[in-house]
Each structure stands twice: as structure tokens, then as C-alpha cells.
Amino acid sequence: MIRKYDPLSSKPFKSALKVQEGIEQPSAISKDALSRLRQKKTPELTAAEIVEGVLAGNITMLSKAITLIESTRPEHQQLAQQVLEICLPHSGDSIRIGFTGVPGVGKSTLIEALGKYLTRRKFKLAVLAIDPSSYRTKGSILGDKTRMEELSVDPNAFIRPSPSAGTLGGVARKTWETIILCEAAGFNIIFVETVGVGQSEVLVHSMVDFFLLLMLAGAGDELQGIKRGIMEMADAVIINKADGDNIYKAGLAKAEYQKALNLFPIPSSGWQPRVTTCSAREKSGIKELWKIIDDYHTFSKNNGYFYGKRTEQSLARMHYALKEQLFSDFYNNKKIENKIRAIESSIARNAKSSYVAARELIELYYSSFHEDKIEPKS
Ligand code: GDP
């Protein structure tokens, strides 16, 4: 057999003619040319091709589109936005569910148990994660792949790890855009997992329809790092690890949490948050949990809250983006850059009030637009 010489292969070329060992084959192509050729091996896709793939439910294409969203290269960003705009009208037909709770409470195990329960019922499930707090891979979704063993090989499930940490706004945006793409690709259940610390819960809450808080029996609220504000955001609290010796304690905790939740004012959804127990490991209580989510879905669609909340979330995102854009334009403005240190120091010396300083800076910012328009004198 005569094998052709492959300039892209790094393996030493062997032909039927004996080549003496130890003599290096000179490359027929320069290293630069080789790397250019390698890059060309995957032809650039157009927005139309990517959209076609995503809408057909092609997972490779969906992953490519998400990678574009996560890329910081301007040309990728531009392509990603084109893809998103076309996908947007094809999105929305889903239930978006957020999971929160301290590390170790059993989020991954529950996502796997509930996820399998749903994919067996022919739902298509996408699992995303938010972890803006750190660069860790261990412990975050699929940082440790074995955590969702069954789901990760389930053809009806798509699992995507958290976009690498960046600004809170950046991570939120990428996650939301990923939700849109997954829905356009036909996924009708979206799980968003958060690590359960700090601001990530608020972020997840701003992009889901149903917010689920996982708790353990026996550990105090403070021990579990759960603030009252988080409890108030929950549409359901689930006491996990209700198995073995823990069943009785879990039952007590359920009653306690239900009592605590009943003391909060009824949320604007009109939905009274519910508490239930489960064992994610033994897969008990999963059906009951799904019934709560399904009931909420029906309830909030019937009273219109479901749609109102999604609109509100979209508007909030628009205002947030606007604020971020204005802030970044402001601080990158040359005149502001030149002046801000001096103004800061006059505030520090009590020579100027913060409000007057802010006013002056804003006037300076706007004045830079007017000056731009003045034609230079010849
Ligand atoms: P996460 O950090 O919140 O995602 O928690 P994991 O799902 O990784 O679970 C943490 C540990 O708790 C693992 O060792 C799980 O096997 C265990 N675990 C999860 N769910 C249950 C459960 O329902 N019962 C018991 N006994 N252990 C569980």
C-alpha cells in the first residue's frame, strides 16, 4: 500500500520505500503555512448555516453557536449576535428552572434524578450552570464529569458547563443567550444550576420561571448559608437526603420551612411557595417535585404571571445592558479619563461635594460630544 504524504500530519512519513530510522524528514511546507492550513481545515460557517443547524436540533451546531457566544473575539461576537437575532423568535417555549443550595446539598444528584425522570417522559432537557464567583472547575457542573453520568450520555439531554468567570453581567448575558439557543434547538426544559453563594442566585432568579431552593434537614439556615432574601425568592423548597435515618428529621424540617414560608407575604405571582422532601440518591420524591413545578407552570400561565415575568426579565436585561454600556462609554471617554483623578482628590480633600463632582463630570462628558461636531478652523 502506498500512503500519501500528509503535510498536516505530525507523524513521521513512512512509505513502502524503506526510510532509514533516525533521519528526520524535512518538512515540505513552512511552519507558518502549516498552521494557516490547519486553521483552514474547519471552514468558517455563516450565520445562516449555524441557525439552520441549531433549528434542526443539531447538537454540534448548537455547541458551536454557544462557543461563539462565549468567545471574546469581535468577529465571533458579531456572528453570535446575528445567530441569536434569528433564533430569538424560535425560543421561549420551555420551562426554565433554577436550582440553588449550598455545595454538597445534592444539586447535581437531584438534577440527574429529575432530569432522567423528564427525559424518560420525552422532554428535551438542557442543563446550564452559573458560577461567576471563581475560576474553579472542581465542583462546578461537569468540572467533574462523573457527577451527571447518566444525563451526560442521554440523547435527550444537553449539558453545558458554566461560562468561564467574567463580570457578573457578562456571565448573565452568556447564560441567557445560551438559554435562547437551547430553546431554539428544541429543548423544552432548561435547568440553570448555581453554586449557591453570593450574587449568583439573584442572577439565576432573573432568568428562570421557577426557582428551587435545596436544603438539608438538621443544619441551621445560617449553616447552610441561606439568607432570608433567597428564601423569599424560592417557589419551592426541597429538603434533600430524606433517606435512611434522615427521613424523620426531613419531615420535621419540611413542616418548619412551610411554616416559615407561610409567614412571608404572598409573592406577586399569587403562588404560595411549597416545601417537599426527596432523596435524590434514592430517586424518591422526584415525581412529587415535578408535580409542584408542573402545578406552578399551569397556575402562572393561567393567571398570566408567567408571561408578565418573562417580559419583565427582558426589560430588566435591556436596562441593565444600557447601564453597562453607558458606564463603560463614560469611563472610557478621554476627557473623563483626564479629569477624574483630580475630581476624586478634591472630594477626598472635602473641597467638593460628591454630587457637585458627579454633575461636573456628566457635563464634561456631554460637552465632549458638542466639541466633536465643531469644525476645526482652517
Ligand atoms: P452539589 O454540590 O449540591 O451538586 O451536591 P452533589 O449532588 O454533588 O452531592 C453531594 C454529596 O451528597 C454526594 O456525595 C452525593 O452522593 C450526596 N447526595 C446527594 N443527594 C443525596 C441524597 O438524596 N441522599 C444522600 N444520602 N446523599 C446524597
CSV table of N, CA and C in Angstrom, one decimal, residues 262-330:
chain,number,residue,atom,x,y,z
A,262,ASN,N,-44.9,30.4,55.0
A,262,ASN,CA,-46.3,31.0,55.2
A,262,ASN,C,-46.3,32.4,55.8
A,263,LEU,N,-45.2,32.7,56.6
A,263,LEU,CA,-45.1,34.0,57.2
A,263,LEU,C,-44.7,35.1,56.3
A,264,PHE,N,-44.1,34.7,55.2
A,264,PHE,CA,-43.7,35.8,54.2
A,264,PHE,C,-45.0,36.2,53.5
A,265,PRO,N,-45.0,37.5,53.0
A,265,PRO,CA,-46.2,37.9,52.2
A,265,PRO,C,-46.3,37.1,50.9
A,266,ILE,N,-47.5,36.9,50.5
A,266,ILE,CA,-47.7,36.1,49.2
A,266,ILE,C,-47.0,36.8,48.1
A,267,PRO,N,-46.1,36.2,47.3
A,267,PRO,CA,-45.4,36.8,46.2
A,267,PRO,C,-46.4,37.3,45.1
A,268,SER,N,-45.8,38.2,44.3
A,268,SER,CA,-46.7,38.8,43.3
A,268,SER,C,-47.3,37.8,42.3
A,269,SER,N,-46.7,36.6,42.2
A,269,SER,CA,-47.2,35.5,41.3
A,269,SER,C,-48.5,35.0,41.9
A,270,GLY,N,-48.8,35.2,43.1
A,270,GLY,CA,-50.0,34.7,43.8
A,270,GLY,C,-49.8,33.2,44.2
A,271,TRP,N,-48.7,32.7,43.9
A,271,TRP,CA,-48.3,31.3,44.2
A,271,TRP,C,-47.8,31.2,45.7
A,272,GLN,N,-48.4,30.3,46.4
A,272,GLN,CA,-47.8,30.1,47.8
A,272,GLN,C,-46.7,29.0,47.7
A,273,PRO,N,-45.5,29.4,48.0
A,273,PRO,CA,-44.3,28.5,47.8
A,273,PRO,C,-44.6,27.2,48.6
A,274,ARG,N,-44.1,26.1,48.1
A,274,ARG,CA,-44.4,24.8,48.7
A,274,ARG,C,-43.1,24.2,49.2
A,275,VAL,N,-43.2,23.3,50.2
A,275,VAL,CA,-42.0,22.6,50.7
A,275,VAL,C,-42.2,21.1,50.5
A,276,THR,N,-41.2,20.4,50.1
A,276,THR,CA,-41.3,18.9,50.0
A,276,THR,C,-40.0,18.3,50.3
A,277,THR,N,-40.0,17.0,50.5
A,277,THR,CA,-38.8,16.3,50.7
A,277,THR,C,-38.5,15.3,49.6
A,278,CYS,N,-37.2,15.0,49.4
A,278,CYS,CA,-36.8,14.0,48.4
A,278,CYS,C,-35.5,13.3,48.8
A,279,SER,N,-35.3,12.2,48.1
A,279,SER,CA,-33.9,11.7,48.2
A,279,SER,C,-33.4,11.6,46.7
A,280,ALA,N,-32.5,12.5,46.4
A,280,ALA,CA,-32.0,12.5,45.0
A,280,ALA,C,-31.3,11.2,44.7
A,281,ARG,N,-30.6,10.7,45.8
A,281,ARG,CA,-29.8,9.5,45.6
A,281,ARG,C,-30.7,8.3,45.4
A,282,GLU,N,-31.8,8.2,46.2
A,282,GLU,CA,-32.7,7.0,46.0
A,282,GLU,C,-33.8,7.3,45.0
A,283,LYS,N,-33.8,8.5,44.5
A,283,LYS,CA,-34.8,8.9,43.5
A,283,LYS,C,-36.2,8.8,44.0
A,284,SER,N,-36.4,9.2,45.3
A,284,SER,CA,-37.8,9.2,45.9
A,284,SER,C,-38.2,10.7,46.0
A,285,GLY,N,-39.4,10.9,45.8
A,285,GLY,CA,-39.9,12.3,45.9
A,285,GLY,C,-39.8,13.1,44.6
A,286,ILE,N,-39.3,12.5,43.6
A,286,ILE,CA,-39.0,13.2,42.4
A,286,ILE,C,-40.3,13.5,41.6
A,287,LYS,N,-41.2,12.5,41.6
A,287,LYS,CA,-42.5,12.7,40.9
A,287,LYS,C,-43.2,13.8,41.6
A,288,GLU,N,-43.2,13.9,42.9
A,288,GLU,CA,-43.9,14.9,43.7
A,288,GLU,C,-43.3,16.3,43.4
A,289,LEU,N,-42.0,16.3,43.3
A,289,LEU,CA,-41.3,17.6,43.0
A,289,LEU,C,-41.8,18.1,41.6
A,290,TRP,N,-41.8,17.2,40.7
A,290,TRP,CA,-42.2,17.6,39.3
A,290,TRP,C,-43.6,18.1,39.3
A,291,LYS,N,-44.5,17.4,40.1
A,291,LYS,CA,-45.9,17.9,40.2
A,291,LYS,C,-46.0,19.3,40.7
A,292,ILE,N,-45.1,19.7,41.7
A,292,ILE,CA,-45.1,21.1,42.1
A,292,ILE,C,-44.8,22.0,41.0
A,293,ILE,N,-43.7,21.7,40.3
A,293,ILE,CA,-43.2,22.6,39.2
A,293,ILE,C,-44.3,22.7,38.1
A,294,ASP,N,-44.9,21.5,37.8
A,294,ASP,CA,-45.9,21.5,36.8
A,294,ASP,C,-47.2,22.3,37.2
A,295,ASP,N,-47.5,22.2,38.5
A,295,ASP,CA,-48.7,22.9,39.0
A,295,ASP,C,-48.4,24.4,38.9
A,296,TYR,N,-47.2,24.8,39.3
A,296,TYR,CA,-46.8,26.2,39.2
A,296,TYR,C,-46.9,26.7,37.8
A,297,HIS,N,-46.4,25.9,36.9
A,297,HIS,CA,-46.4,26.3,35.5
A,297,HIS,C,-47.8,26.6,35.0
A,298,THR,N,-48.7,25.6,35.3
A,298,THR,CA,-50.2,25.8,34.9
A,298,THR,C,-50.8,27.0,35.6
A,299,PHE,N,-50.5,27.1,36.9
A,299,PHE,CA,-51.0,28.2,37.7
A,299,PHE,C,-50.6,29.6,37.1
A,300,SER,N,-49.3,29.7,36.9
A,300,SER,CA,-48.7,31.0,36.5
A,300,SER,C,-49.1,31.3,35.0
A,301,LYS,N,-49.3,30.3,34.2
A,301,LYS,CA,-49.8,30.6,32.8
A,301,LYS,C,-51.2,31.0,32.9
A,302,ASN,N,-52.0,30.4,33.7
A,302,ASN,CA,-53.4,30.7,33.8
A,302,ASN,C,-53.7,32.1,34.3
A,303,ASN,N,-52.8,32.6,35.2
A,303,ASN,CA,-53.1,34.0,35.7
A,303,ASN,C,-52.2,35.0,35.0
A,304,GLY,N,-51.5,34.5,34.0
A,304,GLY,CA,-50.7,35.5,33.1
A,304,GLY,C,-49.4,35.9,33.7
A,305,TYR,N,-49.1,35.5,35.0
A,305,TYR,CA,-47.9,35.9,35.6
A,305,TYR,C,-46.6,35.4,34.8
A,306,PHE,N,-46.7,34.2,34.3
A,306,PHE,CA,-45.6,33.5,33.6
A,306,PHE,C,-45.1,34.5,32.5
A,307,TYR,N,-46.1,35.0,31.7
A,307,TYR,CA,-45.7,35.8,30.5
A,307,TYR,C,-45.2,37.2,31.0
A,308,GLY,N,-45.9,37.7,32.0
A,308,GLY,CA,-45.5,39.0,32.5
A,308,GLY,C,-44.1,39.0,33.1
A,309,LYS,N,-43.8,37.9,33.8
A,309,LYS,CA,-42.4,37.8,34.4
A,309,LYS,C,-41.4,37.8,33.3
A,310,ARG,N,-41.6,37.0,32.3
A,310,ARG,CA,-40.6,36.9,31.2
A,310,ARG,C,-40.4,38.3,30.5
A,311,THR,N,-41.5,39.0,30.3
A,311,THR,CA,-41.4,40.3,29.7
A,311,THR,C,-40.6,41.2,30.6
A,312,GLU,N,-40.9,41.2,31.9
A,312,GLU,CA,-40.2,42.0,32.9
A,312,GLU,C,-38.7,41.7,32.9
A,313,GLN,N,-38.4,40.4,32.8
A,313,GLN,CA,-37.0,40.0,32.8
A,313,GLN,C,-36.3,40.5,31.6
A,314,SER,N,-37.0,40.5,30.4
A,314,SER,CA,-36.3,41.0,29.2
A,314,SER,C,-36.1,42.5,29.3
A,315,LEU,N,-37.1,43.2,29.9
A,315,LEU,CA,-36.9,44.7,30.0
A,315,LEU,C,-35.8,45.0,31.0
A,316,ALA,N,-35.7,44.2,32.1
A,316,ALA,CA,-34.6,44.4,33.1
A,316,ALA,C,-33.3,44.2,32.4
A,317,ARG,N,-33.2,43.2,31.6
A,317,ARG,CA,-31.9,42.9,30.9
A,317,ARG,C,-31.5,44.1,30.0
A,318,MET,N,-32.6,44.6,29.3
A,318,MET,CA,-32.3,45.8,28.4
A,318,MET,C,-31.8,46.9,29.2
A,319,HIS,N,-32.4,47.2,30.3
A,319,HIS,CA,-32.0,48.4,31.2
A,319,HIS,C,-30.6,48.2,31.7
A,320,TYR,N,-30.3,46.9,32.1
A,320,TYR,CA,-29.0,46.6,32.7
A,320,TYR,C,-27.9,46.8,31.6
A,321,ALA,N,-28.2,46.3,30.4
A,321,ALA,CA,-27.3,46.4,29.3
A,321,ALA,C,-27.0,47.9,29.0
A,322,LEU,N,-28.1,48.7,29.0
A,322,LEU,CA,-28.0,50.1,28.7
A,322,LEU,C,-27.1,50.8,29.8
A,323,LYS,N,-27.3,50.4,31.0
A,323,LYS,CA,-26.5,51.0,32.1
A,323,LYS,C,-25.0,50.6,31.9
A,324,GLU,N,-24.8,49.3,31.6
A,324,GLU,CA,-23.4,48.9,31.5
A,324,GLU,C,-22.7,49.6,30.3
A,325,GLN,N,-23.5,49.7,29.2
A,325,GLN,CA,-22.9,50.4,28.0
A,325,GLN,C,-22.6,51.9,28.3
A,326,LEU,N,-23.5,52.5,29.0
A,326,LEU,CA,-23.3,54.0,29.3
A,326,LEU,C,-22.1,54.1,30.2
A,327,PHE,N,-22.1,53.3,31.2
A,327,PHE,CA,-21.0,53.3,32.2
A,327,PHE,C,-19.6,53.2,31.5
A,328,SER,N,-19.6,52.1,30.6
A,328,SER,CA,-18.3,51.8,30.0
A,328,SER,C,-17.9,53.0,29.0
A,329,ASP,N,-18.9,53.5,28.3
A,329,ASP,CA,-18.6,54.7,27.4
A,329,ASP,C,-18.1,55.9,28.2
A,330,PHE,N,-18.8,56.1,29.3
A,330,PHE,CA,-18.4,57.2,30.2
A,330,PHE,C,-17.0,57.1,30.7
